């Protein structure tokens, strides 16, 4: 099961991390929530294969450390989501459907 496309209405906004909105629940290190709004990454299912980061034409993503998370010790953060051009490549290339891009959430 991939990221909830309605996370912004189904989950509570619990703050920001590195300037990126975070949607709960968050209980580190096992539960890290969804990071981002327009470009959102579900940290709880992200396996950090890096395809989105390597293929994004406008460099939306950066690596962040997530020590002791059961899926991976790093995640891709949509640090520069405001630069997103809505090409949807990250959504299409993510092997676990952990990313959602929604133009209405700008």
PDB file of N, CA and C in Angstrom:
ATOM      1  N   UNK A   1       0.843  -1.190   0.000  1.00  0.00           N
ATOM      2  CA  UNK A   1       0.000   0.000   0.000  1.00  0.00           C
ATOM      3  C   UNK A   1       0.880   1.242   0.000  1.00  0.00           C
ATOM      4  N   UNK A   2       0.596   2.172  -0.887  1.00  0.00           N
ATOM      5  CA  UNK A   2       1.383   3.385  -1.018  1.00  0.00           C
ATOM      6  C   UNK A   2       0.924   4.500  -0.101  1.00  0.00           C
ATOM      7  N   UNK A   3       1.468   5.663  -0.365  1.00  0.00           N
ATOM      8  CA  UNK A   3       1.142   6.861   0.411  1.00  0.00           C
ATOM      9  C   UNK A   3      -0.346   7.189   0.283  1.00  0.00           C
ATOM     10  N   UNK A   4      -0.935   7.658   1.351  1.00  0.00           N
ATOM     11  CA  UNK A   4      -2.334   8.089   1.351  1.00  0.00           C
ATOM     12  C   UNK A   4      -2.422   9.410   0.584  1.00  0.00           C
ATOM     13  N   UNK A   5      -3.099   9.464  -0.563  1.00  0.00           N
ATOM     14  CA  UNK A   5      -3.179  10.704  -1.328  1.00  0.00           C
ATOM     15  C   UNK A   5      -3.971  11.802  -0.623  1.00  0.00           C
ATOM     16  N   UNK A   6      -4.708  11.450   0.411  1.00  0.00           N
ATOM     17  CA  UNK A   6      -5.485  12.427   1.180  1.00  0.00           C
ATOM     18  C   UNK A   6      -4.899  12.650   2.570  1.00  0.00           C
ATOM     19  N   UNK A   7      -3.595  12.466   2.686  1.00  0.00           N
ATOM     20  CA  UNK A   7      -2.945  12.571   3.997  1.00  0.00           C
ATOM     21  C   UNK A   7      -3.180  13.915   4.655  1.00  0.00           C
ATOM     22  N   UNK A   8      -3.272  14.990   3.860  1.00  0.00           N
ATOM     23  CA  UNK A   8      -3.414  16.326   4.440  1.00  0.00           C
ATOM     24  C   UNK A   8      -4.766  16.517   5.124  1.00  0.00           C
ATOM     25  N   UNK A   9      -5.746  15.671   4.808  1.00  0.00           N
ATOM     26  CA  UNK A   9      -7.017  15.731   5.535  1.00  0.00           C
ATOM     27  C   UNK A   9      -7.184  14.538   6.482  1.00  0.00           C
ATOM     28  N   UNK A  10      -6.458  13.463   6.238  1.00  0.00           N
ATOM     29  CA  UNK A  10      -6.581  12.260   7.077  1.00  0.00           C
ATOM     30  C   UNK A  10      -5.580  12.193   8.227  1.00  0.00           C
ATOM     31  N   UNK A  11      -4.573  13.048   8.192  1.00  0.00           N
ATOM     32  CA  UNK A  11      -3.543  13.025   9.235  1.00  0.00           C
ATOM     33  C   UNK A  11      -3.396  14.408   9.850  1.00  0.00           C
ATOM     34  N   UNK A  12      -2.855  14.422  11.035  1.00  0.00           N
ATOM     35  CA  UNK A  12      -2.635  15.684  11.743  1.00  0.00           C
ATOM     36  C   UNK A  12      -1.283  16.277  11.354  1.00  0.00           C
ATOM     37  N   UNK A  13      -1.283  17.585  11.096  1.00  0.00           N
ATOM     38  CA  UNK A  13      -0.037  18.295  10.856  1.00  0.00           C
ATOM     39  C   UNK A  13       0.661  18.438  12.210  1.00  0.00           C
ATOM     40  N   UNK A  14       1.864  17.867  12.351  1.00  0.00           N
ATOM     41  CA  UNK A  14       2.520  17.833  13.664  1.00  0.00           C
ATOM     42  C   UNK A  14       3.716  18.767  13.771  1.00  0.00           C
ATOM     43  N   UNK A  15       3.988  19.537  12.727  1.00  0.00           N
ATOM     44  CA  UNK A  15       5.087  20.491  12.786  1.00  0.00           C
ATOM     45  C   UNK A  15       5.908  20.492  11.514  1.00  0.00           C
ATOM     46  N   UNK A  16       7.145  20.963  11.652  1.00  0.00           N
ATOM     47  CA  UNK A  16       8.054  20.991  10.516  1.00  0.00           C
ATOM     48  C   UNK A  16       9.397  20.411  10.921  1.00  0.00           C
ATOM     49  N   UNK A  17      10.114  19.929   9.918  1.00  0.00           N
ATOM     50  CA  UNK A  17      11.468  19.436  10.112  1.00  0.00           C
ATOM     51  C   UNK A  17      12.282  19.916   8.920  1.00  0.00           C
ATOM     52  N   UNK A  18      13.353  20.639   9.184  1.00  0.00           N
ATOM     53  CA  UNK A  18      14.179  21.222   8.123  1.00  0.00           C
ATOM     54  C   UNK A  18      13.351  22.105   7.188  1.00  0.00           C
ATOM     55  N   UNK A  19      12.327  22.754   7.724  1.00  0.00           N
ATOM     56  CA  UNK A  19      11.481  23.632   6.929  1.00  0.00           C
ATOM     57  C   UNK A  19      10.417  22.912   6.115  1.00  0.00           C
ATOM     58  N   UNK A  20      10.271  21.607   6.299  1.00  0.00           N
ATOM     59  CA  UNK A  20       9.308  20.800   5.552  1.00  0.00           C
ATOM     60  C   UNK A  20       8.194  20.374   6.507  1.00  0.00           C
ATOM     61  N   UNK A  21       6.938  20.521   6.061  1.00  0.00           N
ATOM     62  CA  UNK A  21       5.798  20.105   6.884  1.00  0.00           C
ATOM     63  C   UNK A  21       5.842  18.609   7.153  1.00  0.00           C
ATOM     64  N   UNK A  22       5.438  18.229   8.363  1.00  0.00           N
ATOM     65  CA  UNK A  22       5.389  16.817   8.759  1.00  0.00           C
ATOM     66  C   UNK A  22       3.977  16.500   9.223  1.00  0.00           C
ATOM     67  N   UNK A  23       3.472  15.363   8.714  1.00  0.00           N
ATOM     68  CA  UNK A  23       2.126  14.894   9.028  1.00  0.00           C
ATOM     69  C   UNK A  23       2.245  13.596   9.800  1.00  0.00           C
ATOM     70  N   UNK A  24       1.613  13.505  10.965  1.00  0.00           N
ATOM     71  CA  UNK A  24       1.762  12.366  11.857  1.00  0.00           C
ATOM     72  C   UNK A  24       0.943  11.165  11.467  1.00  0.00           C
ATOM     73  N   UNK A  25       1.004  10.157  12.298  1.00  0.00           N
ATOM     74  CA  UNK A  25       1.698  10.128  13.589  1.00  0.00           C
ATOM     75  C   UNK A  25       3.201   9.966  13.435  1.00  0.00           C
ATOM     76  N   UNK A  26       3.909  10.503  14.440  1.00  0.00           N
ATOM     77  CA  UNK A  26       5.368  10.420  14.482  1.00  0.00           C
ATOM     78  C   UNK A  26       5.771   9.892  15.846  1.00  0.00           C
ATOM     79  N   UNK A  27       6.468   8.760  15.835  1.00  0.00           N
ATOM     80  CA  UNK A  27       7.028   8.157  17.040  1.00  0.00           C
ATOM     81  C   UNK A  27       8.369   7.533  16.670  1.00  0.00           C
ATOM     82  N   UNK A  28       9.433   8.363  16.640  1.00  0.00           N
ATOM     83  CA  UNK A  28      10.749   7.863  16.206  1.00  0.00           C
ATOM     84  C   UNK A  28      11.258   6.741  17.101  1.00  0.00           C
ATOM     85  N   UNK A  29      12.040   5.839  16.587  1.00  0.00           N
ATOM     86  CA  UNK A  29      12.502   5.816  15.197  1.00  0.00           C
ATOM     87  C   UNK A  29      11.599   5.024  14.263  1.00  0.00           C
ATOM     88  N   UNK A  30      10.553   4.354  14.771  1.00  0.00           N
ATOM     89  CA  UNK A  30       9.742   3.480  13.924  1.00  0.00           C
ATOM     90  C   UNK A  30       8.752   4.237  13.038  1.00  0.00           C
ATOM     91  N   UNK A  31       8.098   5.259  13.559  1.00  0.00           N
ATOM     92  CA  UNK A  31       7.114   6.023  12.803  1.00  0.00           C
ATOM     93  C   UNK A  31       7.619   7.433  12.591  1.00  0.00           C
ATOM     94  N   UNK A  32       7.778   7.815  11.322  1.00  0.00           N
ATOM     95  CA  UNK A  32       8.314   9.140  11.010  1.00  0.00           C
ATOM     96  C   UNK A  32       7.325  10.014  10.240  1.00  0.00           C
ATOM     97  N   UNK A  33       6.186   9.465   9.858  1.00  0.00           N
ATOM     98  CA  UNK A  33       5.141  10.243   9.211  1.00  0.00           C
ATOM     99  C   UNK A  33       5.415  10.567   7.756  1.00  0.00           C
ATOM    100  N   UNK A  34       4.653  11.526   7.253  1.00  0.00           N
ATOM    101  CA  UNK A  34       4.772  11.997   5.878  1.00  0.00           C
ATOM    102  C   UNK A  34       5.400  13.374   5.909  1.00  0.00           C
ATOM    103  N   UNK A  35       6.408  13.556   5.061  1.00  0.00           N
ATOM    104  CA  UNK A  35       7.131  14.828   5.003  1.00  0.00           C
ATOM    105  C   UNK A  35       6.849  15.508   3.674  1.00  0.00           C
ATOM    106  N   UNK A  36       6.464  16.785   3.751  1.00  0.00           N
ATOM    107  CA  UNK A  36       6.143  17.565   2.568  1.00  0.00           C
ATOM    108  C   UNK A  36       4.649  17.758   2.432  1.00  0.00           C
ATOM    109  N   UNK A  37       4.277  18.678   1.540  1.00  0.00           N
ATOM    110  CA  UNK A  37       2.871  18.949   1.292  1.00  0.00           C
ATOM    111  C   UNK A  37       2.577  18.807  -0.197  1.00  0.00           C
ATOM    112  N   UNK A  38       3.127  19.695  -1.008  1.00  0.00           N
ATOM    113  CA  UNK A  38       2.941  19.580  -2.467  1.00  0.00           C
ATOM    114  C   UNK A  38       3.630  18.325  -2.996  1.00  0.00           C
ATOM    115  N   UNK A  39       4.873  18.119  -2.580  1.00  0.00           N
ATOM    116  CA  UNK A  39       5.590  16.867  -2.844  1.00  0.00           C
ATOM    117  C   UNK A  39       5.714  16.197  -1.481  1.00  0.00           C
ATOM    118  N   UNK A  40       5.075  15.058  -1.332  1.00  0.00           N
ATOM    119  CA  UNK A  40       5.033  14.394  -0.035  1.00  0.00           C
ATOM    120  C   UNK A  40       5.683  13.020  -0.114  1.00  0.00           C
ATOM    121  N   UNK A  41       6.493  12.706   0.904  1.00  0.00           N
ATOM    122  CA  UNK A  41       7.154  11.401   0.982  1.00  0.00           C
ATOM    123  C   UNK A  41       6.729  10.732   2.281  1.00  0.00           C
ATOM    124  N   UNK A  42       6.192   9.525   2.166  1.00  0.00           N
ATOM    125  CA  UNK A  42       5.828   8.753   3.343  1.00  0.00           C
ATOM    126  C   UNK A  42       7.092   8.064   3.860  1.00  0.00           C
ATOM    127  N   UNK A  43       7.669   8.615   4.904  1.00  0.00           N
ATOM    128  CA  UNK A  43       8.922   8.091   5.447  1.00  0.00           C
ATOM    129  C   UNK A  43       8.766   6.672   5.994  1.00  0.00           C
ATOM    130  N   UNK A  44       7.558   6.290   6.329  1.00  0.00           N
ATOM    131  CA  UNK A  44       7.355   4.977   6.923  1.00  0.00           C
ATOM    132  C   UNK A  44       7.409   3.848   5.904  1.00  0.00           C
ATOM    133  N   UNK A  45       7.248   4.167   4.619  1.00  0.00           N
ATOM    134  CA  UNK A  45       7.363   3.130   3.596  1.00  0.00           C
ATOM    135  C   UNK A  45       8.528   3.364   2.642  1.00  0.00           C
ATOM    136  N   UNK A  46       9.142   4.542   2.676  1.00  0.00           N
ATOM    137  CA  UNK A  46      10.283   4.850   1.810  1.00  0.00           C
ATOM    138  C   UNK A  46      11.437   3.890   2.109  1.00  0.00           C
ATOM    139  N   UNK A  47      11.969   3.263   1.046  1.00  0.00           N
ATOM    140  CA  UNK A  47      13.094   2.333   1.204  1.00  0.00           C
ATOM    141  C   UNK A  47      14.418   2.969   0.783  1.00  0.00           C
ATOM    142  N   UNK A  48      14.381   4.228   0.405  1.00  0.00           N
ATOM    143  CA  UNK A  48      15.583   5.000   0.083  1.00  0.00           C
ATOM    144  C   UNK A  48      16.415   4.387  -1.032  1.00  0.00           C
ATOM    145  N   UNK A  49      15.763   3.982  -2.112  1.00  0.00           N
ATOM    146  CA  UNK A  49      16.541   3.476  -3.247  1.00  0.00           C
ATOM    147  C   UNK A  49      17.167   4.621  -4.032  1.00  0.00           C
ATOM    148  N   UNK A  50      16.696   5.848  -3.828  1.00  0.00           N
ATOM    149  CA  UNK A  50      17.322   7.027  -4.408  1.00  0.00           C
ATOM    150  C   UNK A  50      16.911   7.364  -5.825  1.00  0.00           C
ATOM    151  N   UNK A  51      16.012   6.602  -6.420  1.00  0.00           N
ATOM    152  CA  UNK A  51      15.614   6.847  -7.804  1.00  0.00           C
ATOM    153  C   UNK A  51      15.007   8.238  -7.973  1.00  0.00           C
ATOM    154  N   UNK A  52      14.190   8.667  -7.030  1.00  0.00           N
ATOM    155  CA  UNK A  52      13.565   9.990  -7.139  1.00  0.00           C
ATOM    156  C   UNK A  52      14.618  11.093  -7.078  1.00  0.00           C
ATOM    157  N   UNK A  53      15.537  10.963  -6.153  1.00  0.00           N
ATOM    158  CA  UNK A  53      16.592  11.963  -5.984  1.00  0.00           C
ATOM    159  C   UNK A  53      17.482  12.033  -7.224  1.00  0.00           C
ATOM    160  N   UNK A  54      17.863  10.894  -7.758  1.00  0.00           N
ATOM    161  CA  UNK A  54      18.763  10.845  -8.908  1.00  0.00           C
ATOM    162  C   UNK A  54      18.108  11.298 -10.202  1.00  0.00           C
ATOM    163  N   UNK A  55      16.792  11.142 -10.326  1.00  0.00           N
ATOM    164  CA  UNK A  55      16.114  11.424 -11.582  1.00  0.00           C
ATOM    165  C   UNK A  55      15.295  12.708 -11.607  1.00  0.00           C
ATOM    166  N   UNK A  56      15.135  13.367 -10.489  1.00  0.00           N
ATOM    167  CA  UNK A  56      14.350  14.605 -10.456  1.00  0.00           C
ATOM    168  C   UNK A  56      15.048  15.678 -11.289  1.00  0.00           C
ATOM    169  N   UNK A  57      14.355  16.229 -12.286  1.00  0.00           N
ATOM    170  CA  UNK A  57      15.005  17.214 -13.151  1.00  0.00           C
ATOM    171  C   UNK A  57      15.261  18.565 -12.488  1.00  0.00           C
ATOM    172  N   UNK A  58      14.639  18.839 -11.346  1.00  0.00           N
ATOM    173  CA  UNK A  58      14.832  20.129 -10.677  1.00  0.00           C
ATOM    174  C   UNK A  58      15.372  19.986  -9.253  1.00  0.00           C
ATOM    175  N   UNK A  59      15.865  18.809  -8.908  1.00  0.00           N
ATOM    176  CA  UNK A  59      16.525  18.568  -7.615  1.00  0.00           C
ATOM    177  C   UNK A  59      15.676  18.947  -6.408  1.00  0.00           C
ATOM    178  N   UNK A  60      14.479  18.421  -6.353  1.00  0.00           N
ATOM    179  CA  UNK A  60      13.575  18.658  -5.227  1.00  0.00           C
ATOM    180  C   UNK A  60      14.077  17.981  -3.950  1.00  0.00           C
ATOM    181  N   UNK A  61      14.720  16.811  -4.092  1.00  0.00           N
ATOM    182  CA  UNK A  61      15.017  15.951  -2.949  1.00  0.00           C
ATOM    183  C   UNK A  61      16.458  16.067  -2.441  1.00  0.00           C
ATOM    184  N   UNK A  62      16.608  15.858  -1.132  1.00  0.00           N
ATOM    185  CA  UNK A  62      17.922  15.719  -0.494  1.00  0.00           C
ATOM    186  C   UNK A  62      17.856  14.516   0.447  1.00  0.00           C
ATOM    187  N   UNK A  63      19.006  13.990   0.800  1.00  0.00           N
ATOM    188  CA  UNK A  63      19.061  12.880   1.765  1.00  0.00           C
ATOM    189  C   UNK A  63      19.003  13.419   3.181  1.00  0.00           C
ATOM    190  N   UNK A  64      18.291  12.716   4.058  1.00  0.00           N
ATOM    191  CA  UNK A  64      18.314  12.986   5.496  1.00  0.00           C
ATOM    192  C   UNK A  64      18.506  11.657   6.218  1.00  0.00           C
ATOM    193  N   UNK A  65      19.181  11.711   7.329  1.00  0.00           N
ATOM    194  CA  UNK A  65      19.414  10.511   8.127  1.00  0.00           C
ATOM    195  C   UNK A  65      18.189  10.179   8.968  1.00  0.00           C
ATOM    196  N   UNK A  66      17.866   8.894   9.013  1.00  0.00           N
ATOM    197  CA  UNK A  66      16.757   8.395   9.830  1.00  0.00           C
ATOM    198  C   UNK A  66      17.247   7.145  10.568  1.00  0.00           C
ATOM    199  N   UNK A  67      18.145   7.333  11.522  1.00  0.00           N
ATOM    200  CA  UNK A  67      18.741   6.182  12.203  1.00  0.00           C
ATOM    201  C   UNK A  67      17.707   5.272  12.850  1.00  0.00           C
ATOM    202  N   UNK A  68      17.936   3.985  12.706  1.00  0.00           N
ATOM    203  CA  UNK A  68      17.134   2.938  13.331  1.00  0.00           C
ATOM    204  C   UNK A  68      15.719   2.786  12.772  1.00  0.00           C
ATOM    205  N   UNK A  69      15.399   3.463  11.652  1.00  0.00           N
ATOM    206  CA  UNK A  69      14.087   3.228  11.044  1.00  0.00           C
ATOM    207  C   UNK A  69      14.110   1.847  10.395  1.00  0.00           C
ATOM    208  N   UNK A  70      13.047   1.058  10.561  1.00  0.00           N
ATOM    209  CA  UNK A  70      13.054  -0.322  10.064  1.00  0.00           C
ATOM    210  C   UNK A  70      13.201  -0.465   8.546  1.00  0.00           C
ATOM    211  N   UNK A  71      12.785   0.521   7.759  1.00  0.00           N
ATOM    212  CA  UNK A  71      12.878   0.418   6.301  1.00  0.00           C
ATOM    213  C   UNK A  71      14.232   0.855   5.763  1.00  0.00           C
ATOM    214  N   UNK A  72      14.808   1.932   6.321  1.00  0.00           N
ATOM    215  CA  UNK A  72      16.104   2.422   5.846  1.00  0.00           C
ATOM    216  C   UNK A  72      16.644   3.480   6.803  1.00  0.00           C
ATOM    217  N   UNK A  73      17.951   3.614   6.802  1.00  0.00           N
ATOM    218  CA  UNK A  73      18.640   4.561   7.688  1.00  0.00           C
ATOM    219  C   UNK A  73      18.688   5.976   7.110  1.00  0.00           C
ATOM    220  N   UNK A  74      18.216   6.129   5.868  1.00  0.00           N
ATOM    221  CA  UNK A  74      18.120   7.431   5.225  1.00  0.00           C
ATOM    222  C   UNK A  74      16.781   7.522   4.516  1.00  0.00           C
ATOM    223  N   UNK A  75      16.345   8.739   4.289  1.00  0.00           N
ATOM    224  CA  UNK A  75      15.122   8.995   3.519  1.00  0.00           C
ATOM    225  C   UNK A  75      15.392  10.147   2.570  1.00  0.00           C
ATOM    226  N   UNK A  76      14.541  10.261   1.547  1.00  0.00           N
ATOM    227  CA  UNK A  76      14.621  11.414   0.666  1.00  0.00           C
ATOM    228  C   UNK A  76      13.606  12.440   1.143  1.00  0.00           C
ATOM    229  N   UNK A  77      14.099  13.630   1.390  1.00  0.00           N
ATOM    230  CA  UNK A  77      13.245  14.706   1.879  1.00  0.00           C
ATOM    231  C   UNK A  77      12.930  15.653   0.727  1.00  0.00           C
ATOM    232  N   UNK A  78      11.677  16.083   0.595  1.00  0.00           N
ATOM    233  CA  UNK A  78      11.333  17.039  -0.453  1.00  0.00           C
ATOM    234  C   UNK A  78      11.710  18.465  -0.036  1.00  0.00           C
ATOM    235  N   UNK A  79      12.977  18.654   0.197  1.00  0.00           N
ATOM    236  CA  UNK A  79      13.506  19.911   0.731  1.00  0.00           C
ATOM    237  C   UNK A  79      13.131  21.117  -0.128  1.00  0.00           C
ATOM    238  N   UNK A  80      13.140  20.935  -1.428  1.00  0.00           N
ATOM    239  CA  UNK A  80      12.876  22.040  -2.357  1.00  0.00           C
ATOM    240  C   UNK A  80      11.582  21.799  -3.133  1.00  0.00           C
ATOM    241  N   UNK A  81      10.534  21.389  -2.417  1.00  0.00           N
ATOM    242  CA  UNK A  81       9.277  21.062  -3.071  1.00  0.00           C
ATOM    243  C   UNK A  81       8.672  22.249  -3.811  1.00  0.00           C
ATOM    244  N   UNK A  82       9.029  23.456  -3.418  1.00  0.00           N
ATOM    245  CA  UNK A  82       8.523  24.640  -4.114  1.00  0.00           C
ATOM    246  C   UNK A  82       9.079  24.757  -5.533  1.00  0.00           C
ATOM    247  N   UNK A  83      10.137  24.014  -5.856  1.00  0.00           N
ATOM    248  CA  UNK A  83      10.720  24.023  -7.198  1.00  0.00           C
ATOM    249  C   UNK A  83      10.102  22.964  -8.112  1.00  0.00           C
ATOM    250  N   UNK A  84       9.229  22.126  -7.571  1.00  0.00           N
ATOM    251  CA  UNK A  84       8.633  21.025  -8.320  1.00  0.00           C
ATOM    252  C   UNK A  84       7.899  21.551  -9.553  1.00  0.00           C
ATOM    253  N   UNK A  85       8.100  20.851 -10.682  1.00  0.00           N
ATOM    254  CA  UNK A  85       7.442  21.234 -11.932  1.00  0.00           C
ATOM    255  C   UNK A  85       6.299  20.269 -12.285  1.00  0.00           C
ATOM    256  N   UNK A  86       5.907  19.444 -11.339  1.00  0.00           N
ATOM    257  CA  UNK A  86       4.787  18.513 -11.502  1.00  0.00           C
ATOM    258  C   UNK A  86       4.967  17.538 -12.664  1.00  0.00           C
ATOM    259  N   UNK A  87       6.194  17.116 -12.917  1.00  0.00           N
ATOM    260  CA  UNK A  87       6.440  16.165 -14.004  1.00  0.00           C
ATOM    261  C   UNK A  87       6.022  14.750 -13.622  1.00  0.00           C
ATOM    262  N   UNK A  88       5.893  14.485 -12.331  1.00  0.00           N
ATOM    263  CA  UNK A  88       5.429  13.204 -11.787  1.00  0.00           C
ATOM    264  C   UNK A  88       6.433  12.064 -11.940  1.00  0.00           C
ATOM    265  N   UNK A  89       7.644  12.353 -12.359  1.00  0.00           N
ATOM    266  CA  UNK A  89       8.648  11.313 -12.514  1.00  0.00           C
ATOM    267  C   UNK A  89       8.908  10.595 -11.197  1.00  0.00           C
ATOM    268  N   UNK A  90       9.009  11.332 -10.101  1.00  0.00           N
ATOM    269  CA  UNK A  90       9.276  10.721  -8.800  1.00  0.00           C
ATOM    270  C   UNK A  90       8.160   9.753  -8.406  1.00  0.00           C
ATOM    271  N   UNK A  91       6.917  10.141  -8.690  1.00  0.00           N
ATOM    272  CA  UNK A  91       5.771   9.286  -8.380  1.00  0.00           C
ATOM    273  C   UNK A  91       5.841   8.004  -9.206  1.00  0.00           C
ATOM    274  N   UNK A  92       6.145   8.158 -10.477  1.00  0.00           N
ATOM    275  CA  UNK A  92       6.191   7.009 -11.386  1.00  0.00           C
ATOM    276  C   UNK A  92       7.348   6.063 -11.097  1.00  0.00           C
ATOM    277  N   UNK A  93       8.459   6.597 -10.612  1.00  0.00           N
ATOM    278  CA  UNK A  93       9.667   5.797 -10.448  1.00  0.00           C
ATOM    279  C   UNK A  93       9.812   5.161  -9.063  1.00  0.00           C
ATOM    280  N   UNK A  94       9.067   5.620  -8.087  1.00  0.00           N
ATOM    281  CA  UNK A  94       9.186   5.095  -6.723  1.00  0.00           C
ATOM    282  C   UNK A  94       8.692   3.649  -6.671  1.00  0.00           C
ATOM    283  N   UNK A  95       9.556   2.718  -6.268  1.00  0.00           N
ATOM    284  CA  UNK A  95       9.166   1.309  -6.292  1.00  0.00           C
ATOM    285  C   UNK A  95       8.133   0.911  -5.229  1.00  0.00           C
ATOM    286  N   UNK A  96       7.949   1.744  -4.209  1.00  0.00           N
ATOM    287  CA  UNK A  96       6.987   1.415  -3.152  1.00  0.00           C
ATOM    288  C   UNK A  96       5.843   2.426  -3.055  1.00  0.00           C
ATOM    289  N   UNK A  97       5.715   3.308  -4.047  1.00  0.00           N
ATOM    290  CA  UNK A  97       4.646   4.320  -4.079  1.00  0.00           C
ATOM    291  C   UNK A  97       4.615   5.174  -2.822  1.00  0.00           C
ATOM    292  N   UNK A  98       5.792   5.622  -2.403  1.00  0.00           N
ATOM    293  CA  UNK A  98       5.907   6.433  -1.183  1.00  0.00           C
ATOM    294  C   UNK A  98       5.787   7.929  -1.439  1.00  0.00           C
ATOM    295  N   UNK A  99       5.600   8.342  -2.698  1.00  0.00           N
ATOM    296  CA  UNK A  99       5.595   9.772  -3.041  1.00  0.00           C
ATOM    297  C   UNK A  99       4.269  10.155  -3.676  1.00  0.00           C
ATOM    298  N   UNK A 100       3.799  11.357  -3.313  1.00  0.00           N
ATOM    299  CA  UNK A 100       2.607  11.918  -3.924  1.00  0.00           C
ATOM    300  C   UNK A 100       2.906  13.361  -4.300  1.00  0.00           C
ATOM    301  N   UNK A 101       2.505  13.767  -5.493  1.00  0.00           N
ATOM    302  CA  UNK A 101       2.621  15.153  -5.939  1.00  0.00           C
ATOM    303  C   UNK A 101       1.221  15.617  -6.266  1.00  0.00           C
ATOM    304  N   UNK A 102       0.822  16.733  -5.686  1.00  0.00           N
ATOM    305  CA  UNK A 102      -0.531  17.236  -5.876  1.00  0.00           C
ATOM    306  C   UNK A 102      -0.508  18.743  -6.086  1.00  0.00           C
ATOM    307  N   UNK A 103      -0.822  19.160  -7.289  1.00  0.00           N
ATOM    308  CA  UNK A 103      -0.828  20.582  -7.630  1.00  0.00           C
ATOM    309  C   UNK A 103      -1.809  21.399  -6.828  1.00  0.00           C
ATOM    310  N   UNK A 104      -2.856  20.773  -6.306  1.00  0.00           N
ATOM    311  CA  UNK A 104      -3.839  21.530  -5.531  1.00  0.00           C
ATOM    312  C   UNK A 104      -3.351  21.858  -4.116  1.00  0.00           C
ATOM    313  N   UNK A 105      -2.245  21.214  -3.698  1.00  0.00           N
ATOM    314  CA  UNK A 105      -1.725  21.466  -2.348  1.00  0.00           C
ATOM    315  C   UNK A 105      -0.532  22.414  -2.377  1.00  0.00           C
ATOM    316  N   UNK A 106      -0.491  23.338  -3.260  1.00  0.00           N
ATOM    317  CA  UNK A 106       0.619  24.302  -3.341  1.00  0.00           C
ATOM    318  C   UNK A 106       0.432  25.399  -2.336  1.00  0.00           C
TER     319      UNK A 106
END
